[in-house]
mmCIF file of C-alpha atoms in Angstrom:
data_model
loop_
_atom_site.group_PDB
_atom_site.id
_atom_site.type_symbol
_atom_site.label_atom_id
_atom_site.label_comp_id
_atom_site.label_asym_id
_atom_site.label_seq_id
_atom_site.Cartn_x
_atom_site.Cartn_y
_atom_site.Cartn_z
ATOM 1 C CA UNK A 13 -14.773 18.465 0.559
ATOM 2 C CA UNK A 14 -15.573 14.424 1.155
ATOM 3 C CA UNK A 15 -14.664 13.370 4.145
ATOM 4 C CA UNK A 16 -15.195 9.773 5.917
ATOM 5 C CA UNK A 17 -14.965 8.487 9.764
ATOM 6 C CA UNK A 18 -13.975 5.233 10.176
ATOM 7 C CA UNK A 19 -13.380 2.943 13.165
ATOM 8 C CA UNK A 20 -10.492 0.538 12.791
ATOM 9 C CA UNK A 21 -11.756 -3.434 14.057
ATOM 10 C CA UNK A 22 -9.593 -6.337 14.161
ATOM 11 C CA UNK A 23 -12.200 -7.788 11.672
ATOM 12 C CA UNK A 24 -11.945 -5.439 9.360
ATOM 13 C CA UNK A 25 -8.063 -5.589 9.376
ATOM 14 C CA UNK A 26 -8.639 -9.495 8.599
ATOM 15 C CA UNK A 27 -11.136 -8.974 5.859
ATOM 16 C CA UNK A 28 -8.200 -6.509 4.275
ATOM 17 C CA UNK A 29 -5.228 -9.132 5.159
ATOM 18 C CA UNK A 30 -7.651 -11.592 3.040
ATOM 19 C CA UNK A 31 -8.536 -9.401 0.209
ATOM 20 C CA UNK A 32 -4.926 -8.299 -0.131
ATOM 21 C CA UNK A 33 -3.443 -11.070 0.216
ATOM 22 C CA UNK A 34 -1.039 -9.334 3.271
ATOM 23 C CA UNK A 35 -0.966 -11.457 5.798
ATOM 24 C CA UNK A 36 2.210 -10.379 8.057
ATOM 25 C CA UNK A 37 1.069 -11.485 11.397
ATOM 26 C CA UNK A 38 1.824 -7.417 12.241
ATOM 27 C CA UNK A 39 -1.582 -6.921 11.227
ATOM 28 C CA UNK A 40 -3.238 -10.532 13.200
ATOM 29 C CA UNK A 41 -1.564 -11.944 15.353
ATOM 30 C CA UNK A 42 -1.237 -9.890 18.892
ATOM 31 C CA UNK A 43 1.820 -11.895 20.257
ATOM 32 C CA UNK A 44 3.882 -11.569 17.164
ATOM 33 C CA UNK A 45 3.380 -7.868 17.005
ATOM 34 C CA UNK A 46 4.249 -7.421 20.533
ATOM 35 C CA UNK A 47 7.600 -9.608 20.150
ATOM 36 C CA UNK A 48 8.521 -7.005 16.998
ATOM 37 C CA UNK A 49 8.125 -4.010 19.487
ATOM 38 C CA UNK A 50 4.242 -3.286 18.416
ATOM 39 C CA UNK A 51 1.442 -2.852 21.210
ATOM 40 C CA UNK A 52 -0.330 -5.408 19.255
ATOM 41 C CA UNK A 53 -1.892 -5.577 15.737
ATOM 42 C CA UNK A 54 -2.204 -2.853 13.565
ATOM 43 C CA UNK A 55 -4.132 -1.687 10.564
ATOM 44 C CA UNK A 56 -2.008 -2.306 7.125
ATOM 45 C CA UNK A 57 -0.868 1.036 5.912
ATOM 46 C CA UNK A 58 -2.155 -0.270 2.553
ATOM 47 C CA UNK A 59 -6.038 -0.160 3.815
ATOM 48 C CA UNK A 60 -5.300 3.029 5.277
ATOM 49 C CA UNK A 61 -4.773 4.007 1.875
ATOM 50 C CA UNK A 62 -7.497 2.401 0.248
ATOM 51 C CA UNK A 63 -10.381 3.978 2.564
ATOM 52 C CA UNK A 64 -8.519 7.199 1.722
ATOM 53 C CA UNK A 65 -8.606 6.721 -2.154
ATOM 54 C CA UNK A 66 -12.177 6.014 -1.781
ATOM 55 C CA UNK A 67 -12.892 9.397 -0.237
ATOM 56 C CA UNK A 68 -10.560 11.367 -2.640
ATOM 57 C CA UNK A 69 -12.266 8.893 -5.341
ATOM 58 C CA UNK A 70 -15.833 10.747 -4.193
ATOM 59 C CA UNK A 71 -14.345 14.360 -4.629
ATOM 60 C CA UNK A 72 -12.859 13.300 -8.064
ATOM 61 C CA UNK A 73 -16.058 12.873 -9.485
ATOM 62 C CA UNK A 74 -15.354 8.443 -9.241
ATOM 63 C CA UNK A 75 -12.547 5.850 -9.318
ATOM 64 C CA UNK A 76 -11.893 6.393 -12.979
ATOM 65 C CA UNK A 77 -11.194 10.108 -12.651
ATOM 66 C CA UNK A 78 -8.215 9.543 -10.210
ATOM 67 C CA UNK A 79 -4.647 9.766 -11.654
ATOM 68 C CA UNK A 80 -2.384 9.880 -8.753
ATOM 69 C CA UNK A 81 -1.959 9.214 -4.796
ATOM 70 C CA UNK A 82 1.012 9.429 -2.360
ATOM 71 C CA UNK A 83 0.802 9.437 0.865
ATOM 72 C CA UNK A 84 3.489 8.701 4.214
ATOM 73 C CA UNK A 85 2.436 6.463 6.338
ATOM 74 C CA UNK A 86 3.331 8.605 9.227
ATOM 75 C CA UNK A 87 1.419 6.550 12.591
ATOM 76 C CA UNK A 88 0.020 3.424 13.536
ATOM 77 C CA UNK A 89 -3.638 2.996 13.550
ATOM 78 C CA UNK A 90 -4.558 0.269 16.212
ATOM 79 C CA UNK A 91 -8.255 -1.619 16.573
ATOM 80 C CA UNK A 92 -10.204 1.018 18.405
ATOM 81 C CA UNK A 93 -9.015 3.687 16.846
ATOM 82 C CA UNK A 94 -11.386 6.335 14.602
ATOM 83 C CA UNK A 95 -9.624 7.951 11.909
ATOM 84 C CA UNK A 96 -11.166 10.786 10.187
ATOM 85 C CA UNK A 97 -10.183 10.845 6.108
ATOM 86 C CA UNK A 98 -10.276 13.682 4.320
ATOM 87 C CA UNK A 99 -10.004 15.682 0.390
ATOM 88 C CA UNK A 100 -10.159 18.863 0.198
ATOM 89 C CA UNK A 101 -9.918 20.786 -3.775
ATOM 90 C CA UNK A 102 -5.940 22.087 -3.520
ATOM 91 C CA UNK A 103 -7.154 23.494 -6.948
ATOM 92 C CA UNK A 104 -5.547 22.609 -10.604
ATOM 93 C CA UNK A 105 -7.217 18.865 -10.316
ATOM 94 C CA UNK A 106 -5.453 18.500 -7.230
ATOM 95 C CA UNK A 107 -6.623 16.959 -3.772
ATOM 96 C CA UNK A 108 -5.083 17.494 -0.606
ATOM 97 C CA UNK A 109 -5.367 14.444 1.223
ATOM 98 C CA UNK A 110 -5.789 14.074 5.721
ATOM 99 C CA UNK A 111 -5.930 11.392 7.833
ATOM 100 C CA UNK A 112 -6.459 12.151 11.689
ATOM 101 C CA UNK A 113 -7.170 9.764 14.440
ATOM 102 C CA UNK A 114 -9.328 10.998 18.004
ATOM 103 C CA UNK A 115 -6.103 12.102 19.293
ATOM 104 C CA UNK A 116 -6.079 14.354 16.871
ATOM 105 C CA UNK A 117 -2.814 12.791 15.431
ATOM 106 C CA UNK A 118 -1.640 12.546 11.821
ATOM 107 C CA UNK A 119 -1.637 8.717 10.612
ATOM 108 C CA UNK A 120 -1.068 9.445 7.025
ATOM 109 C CA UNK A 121 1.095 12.482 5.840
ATOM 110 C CA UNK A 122 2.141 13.856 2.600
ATOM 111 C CA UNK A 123 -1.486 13.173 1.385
ATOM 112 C CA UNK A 124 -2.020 14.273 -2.123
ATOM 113 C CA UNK A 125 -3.952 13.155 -5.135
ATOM 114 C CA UNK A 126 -4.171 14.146 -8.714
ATOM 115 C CA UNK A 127 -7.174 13.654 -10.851
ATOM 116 C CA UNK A 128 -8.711 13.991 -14.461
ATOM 117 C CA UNK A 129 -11.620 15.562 -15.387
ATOM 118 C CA UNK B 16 24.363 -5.031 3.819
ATOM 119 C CA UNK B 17 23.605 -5.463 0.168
ATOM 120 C CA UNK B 18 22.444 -2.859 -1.968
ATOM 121 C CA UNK B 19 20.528 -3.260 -4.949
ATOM 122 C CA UNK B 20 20.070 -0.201 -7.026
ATOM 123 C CA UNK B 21 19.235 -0.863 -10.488
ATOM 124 C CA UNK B 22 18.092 -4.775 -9.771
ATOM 125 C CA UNK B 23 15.097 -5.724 -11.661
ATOM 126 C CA UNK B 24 13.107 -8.358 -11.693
ATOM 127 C CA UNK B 25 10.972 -11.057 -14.096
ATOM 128 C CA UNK B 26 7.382 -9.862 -15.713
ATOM 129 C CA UNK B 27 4.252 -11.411 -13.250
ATOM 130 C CA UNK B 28 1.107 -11.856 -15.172
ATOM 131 C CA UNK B 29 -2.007 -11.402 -12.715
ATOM 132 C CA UNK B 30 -5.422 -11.880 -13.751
ATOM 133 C CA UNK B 31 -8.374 -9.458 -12.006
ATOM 134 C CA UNK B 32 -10.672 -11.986 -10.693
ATOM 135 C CA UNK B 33 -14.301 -10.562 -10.610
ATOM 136 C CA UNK B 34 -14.352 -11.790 -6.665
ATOM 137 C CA UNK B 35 -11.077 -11.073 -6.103
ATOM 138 C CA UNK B 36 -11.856 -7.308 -6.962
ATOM 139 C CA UNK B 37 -15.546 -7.437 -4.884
ATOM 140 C CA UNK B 38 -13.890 -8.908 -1.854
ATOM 141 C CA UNK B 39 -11.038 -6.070 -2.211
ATOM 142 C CA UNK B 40 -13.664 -3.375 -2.633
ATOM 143 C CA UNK B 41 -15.681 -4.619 0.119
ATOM 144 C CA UNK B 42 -12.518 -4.449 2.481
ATOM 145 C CA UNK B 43 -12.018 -0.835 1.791
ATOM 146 C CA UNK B 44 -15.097 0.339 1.946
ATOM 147 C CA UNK B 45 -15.751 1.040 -1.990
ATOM 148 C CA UNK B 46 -18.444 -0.074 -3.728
ATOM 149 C CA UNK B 47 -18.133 -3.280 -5.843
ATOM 150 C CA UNK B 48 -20.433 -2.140 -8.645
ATOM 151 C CA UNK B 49 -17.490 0.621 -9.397
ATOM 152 C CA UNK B 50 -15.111 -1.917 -10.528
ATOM 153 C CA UNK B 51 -11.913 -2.210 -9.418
ATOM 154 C CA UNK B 52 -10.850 -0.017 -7.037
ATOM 155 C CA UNK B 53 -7.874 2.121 -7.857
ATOM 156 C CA UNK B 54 -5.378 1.076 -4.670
ATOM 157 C CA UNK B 55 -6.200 -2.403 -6.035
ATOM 158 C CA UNK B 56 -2.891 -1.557 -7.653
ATOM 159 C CA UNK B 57 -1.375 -2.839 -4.508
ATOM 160 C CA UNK B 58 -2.222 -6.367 -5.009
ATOM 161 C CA UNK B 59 -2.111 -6.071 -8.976
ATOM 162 C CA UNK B 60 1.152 -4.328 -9.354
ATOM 163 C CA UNK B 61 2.821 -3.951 -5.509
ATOM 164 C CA UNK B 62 1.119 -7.122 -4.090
ATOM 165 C CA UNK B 63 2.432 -9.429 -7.047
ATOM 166 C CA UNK B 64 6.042 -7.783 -6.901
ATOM 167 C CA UNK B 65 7.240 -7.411 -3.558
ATOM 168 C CA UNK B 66 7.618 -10.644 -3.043
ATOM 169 C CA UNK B 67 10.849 -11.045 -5.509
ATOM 170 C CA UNK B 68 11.940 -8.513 -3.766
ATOM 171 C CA UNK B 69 11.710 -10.111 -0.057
ATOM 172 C CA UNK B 70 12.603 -13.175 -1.280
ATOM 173 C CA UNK B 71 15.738 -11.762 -3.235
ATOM 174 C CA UNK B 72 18.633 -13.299 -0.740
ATOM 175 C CA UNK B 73 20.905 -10.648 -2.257
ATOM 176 C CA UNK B 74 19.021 -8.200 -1.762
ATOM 177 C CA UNK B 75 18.500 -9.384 2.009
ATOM 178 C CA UNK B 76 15.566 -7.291 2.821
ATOM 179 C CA UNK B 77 15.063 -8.228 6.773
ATOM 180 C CA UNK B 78 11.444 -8.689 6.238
ATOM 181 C CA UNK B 79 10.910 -8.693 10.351
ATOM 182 C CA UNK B 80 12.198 -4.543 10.713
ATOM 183 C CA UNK B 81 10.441 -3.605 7.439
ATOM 184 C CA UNK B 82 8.601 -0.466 7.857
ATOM 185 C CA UNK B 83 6.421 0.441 4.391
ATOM 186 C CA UNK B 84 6.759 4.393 4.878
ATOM 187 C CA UNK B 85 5.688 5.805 1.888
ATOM 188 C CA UNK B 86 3.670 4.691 -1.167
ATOM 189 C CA UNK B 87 2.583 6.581 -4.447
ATOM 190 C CA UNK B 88 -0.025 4.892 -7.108
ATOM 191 C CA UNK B 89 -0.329 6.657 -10.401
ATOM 192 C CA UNK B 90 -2.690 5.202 -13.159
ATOM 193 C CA UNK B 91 -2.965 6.009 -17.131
ATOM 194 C CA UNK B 92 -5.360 3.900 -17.225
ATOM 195 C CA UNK B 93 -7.235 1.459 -15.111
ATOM 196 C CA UNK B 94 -7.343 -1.914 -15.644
ATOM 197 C CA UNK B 95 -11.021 -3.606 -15.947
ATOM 198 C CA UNK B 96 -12.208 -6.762 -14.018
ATOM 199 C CA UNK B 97 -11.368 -9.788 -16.170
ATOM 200 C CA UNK B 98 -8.446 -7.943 -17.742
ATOM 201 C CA UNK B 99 -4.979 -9.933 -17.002
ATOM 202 C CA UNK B 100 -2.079 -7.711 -16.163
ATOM 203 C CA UNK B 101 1.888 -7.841 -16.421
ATOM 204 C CA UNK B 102 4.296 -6.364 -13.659
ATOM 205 C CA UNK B 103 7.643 -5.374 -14.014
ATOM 206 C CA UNK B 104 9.434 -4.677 -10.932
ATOM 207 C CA UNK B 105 12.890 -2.795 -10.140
ATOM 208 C CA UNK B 106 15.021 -1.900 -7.182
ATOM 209 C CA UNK B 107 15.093 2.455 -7.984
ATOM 210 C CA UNK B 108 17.526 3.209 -5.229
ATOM 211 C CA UNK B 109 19.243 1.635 -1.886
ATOM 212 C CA UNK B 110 20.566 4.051 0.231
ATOM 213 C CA UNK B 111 22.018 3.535 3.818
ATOM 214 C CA UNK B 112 22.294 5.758 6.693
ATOM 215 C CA UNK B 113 21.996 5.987 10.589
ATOM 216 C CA UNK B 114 21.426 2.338 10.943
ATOM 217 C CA UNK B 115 18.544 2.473 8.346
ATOM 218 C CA UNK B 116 18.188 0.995 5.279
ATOM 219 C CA UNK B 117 16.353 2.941 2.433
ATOM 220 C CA UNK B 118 14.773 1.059 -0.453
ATOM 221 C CA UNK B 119 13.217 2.803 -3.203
ATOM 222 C CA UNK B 120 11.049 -0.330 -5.610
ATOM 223 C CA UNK B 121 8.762 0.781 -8.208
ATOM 224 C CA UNK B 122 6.219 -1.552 -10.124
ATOM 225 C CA UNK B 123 5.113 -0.522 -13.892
ATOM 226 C CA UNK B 124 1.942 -2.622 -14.758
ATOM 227 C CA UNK B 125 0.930 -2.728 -18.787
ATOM 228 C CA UNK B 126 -2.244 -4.316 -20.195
ATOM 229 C CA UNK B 127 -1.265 -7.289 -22.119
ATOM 230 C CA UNK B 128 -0.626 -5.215 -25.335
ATOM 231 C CA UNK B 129 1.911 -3.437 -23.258
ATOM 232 C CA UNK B 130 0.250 -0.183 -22.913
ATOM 233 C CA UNK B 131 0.718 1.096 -19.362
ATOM 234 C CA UNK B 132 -1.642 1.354 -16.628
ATOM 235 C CA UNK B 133 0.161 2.299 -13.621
ATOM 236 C CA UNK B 134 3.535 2.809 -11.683
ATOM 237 C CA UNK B 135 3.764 1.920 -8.327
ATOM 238 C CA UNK B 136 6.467 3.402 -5.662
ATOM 239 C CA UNK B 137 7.047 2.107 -2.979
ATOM 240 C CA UNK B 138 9.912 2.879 0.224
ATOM 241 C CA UNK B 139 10.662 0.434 2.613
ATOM 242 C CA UNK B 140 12.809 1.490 5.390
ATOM 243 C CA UNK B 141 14.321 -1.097 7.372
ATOM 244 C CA UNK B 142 15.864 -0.973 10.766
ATOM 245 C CA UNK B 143 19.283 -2.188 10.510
ATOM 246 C CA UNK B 144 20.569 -2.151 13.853
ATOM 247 C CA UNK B 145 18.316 -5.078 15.230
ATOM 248 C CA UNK B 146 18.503 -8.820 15.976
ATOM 249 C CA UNK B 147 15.737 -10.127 13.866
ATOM 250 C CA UNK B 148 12.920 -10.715 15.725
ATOM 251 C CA UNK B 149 11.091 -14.323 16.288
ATOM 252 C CA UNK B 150 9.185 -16.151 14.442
ATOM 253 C CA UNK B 151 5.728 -16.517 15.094
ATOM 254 C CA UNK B 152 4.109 -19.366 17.632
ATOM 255 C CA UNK B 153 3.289 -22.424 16.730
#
């Protein structure tokens, strides 16, 4: 099992907006998020995504050996926040795939990834 | 509102930029020296293709209630840093129901020889039963 705790910043939601190229003011600006009905900024559901390919990436056996990933993007992870990534073997070069924030709640669902030996 | 099953849209070439990859790495918390990082598929294949599909007036995506809710990367291969890329984008299926809007796009990405690298899939749901919201401050 890899597994990987991670605090959300507002700085490292920038540095993903500029390495992406993503920058909907959802994800910077805190006015515009709150006139669209958010509490403020969030993290992209894309970097979400990317620190958990990096952990299933680790229980692959590297980047290369990774075939698949799906995931929902099931909750909003705000600066503050600590989610908790996981892979776990679901056998047959399969990965089931977790991410939990200290609420205990379930950002990303549906979490699965395939890989190649 | 407009649906677009079946819509598909022009090839987009994208090189992989050596910094472009580091700083993408970096973000995510993967090591640079690994090349490039797998979910770099969302700006080489997702990032360089949803754009004709937001700015697609017939397709009227409200870009201001989109919610990405689900997203699937699969790879046959993946690409190197240097290599160039081409994207072909299409609309798979537009569905509406409740007041929400559910589009389906999907991104193949070949290396320049056309052999494939990856498929991308992608659903947007978007909130139909809003005013769109306001733009941003000045």
């Amino acid at each position: 099992m890899s597994e990987l705790q991670v605090t959300f910043t507002r700085e490292r939601i920038a540095r993903y907006a500029e390495a992406s190229g993503d920058h909907n003011p959802i994800h910077l600006d805190d006015d515009f998020a709150r006139s669209v009905g958010l509490p403020g900024v969030i993290a992209h559901g894309l970097l979400q995504m990317g620190i958990l390919a990096t952990v299933a990436a680790e229980a692959a056996g590297g980047p290369d050996h990774l075939r698949r990933i799906a995931v929902r993007f099931a909750g909003m992870v705000v600066p503050g926040d600590t989610v908790t990534f996981r892979a776990e073997p679901a056998g047959d070069g399969k990965l089931a795939l977790t991410a939990v924030n200290q609420k205990g709640e379930a950002v990303l669902t549906k979490g699965m990834a395939e890989f190649a030996a | 509102m407009a649906a677009v099953a079946g819509r598909t849209y022009p090839a987009v070439r994208f090189e992989i930029e050596p910094d472009a990859v580091a700083a993408f790495a970096t973000a995510i918390g993967a090591d640079p020296a690994d090349g490039v990082p797998p979910t770099f598929a969302a700006v080489y294949s997702l990032g360089v293709t949803a754009p004709q599909l937001l700015g697609d007036d017939e397709a009227a995506v409200d870009f201001a209630n989109l919610l990405h809710a689900e997203q699937e990367f699969e790879w046959q291969r993946h690409p190197l840093v240097g290599e160039t890329v081409i994207s072909r984008a299409r609309v798979a299926s537009d569905t509406s129901r409740r007041g929400m809007r559910f589009v389906s796009f999907e991104t193949d990405t070949t290396d320049e020889q056309g052999a494939p690298l990856s498929r991308s899939r992608t659903l947007f749901v978007i909130r139909e039963d809003v005013r769109p919201a306001r733009a941003p401050a000045p």
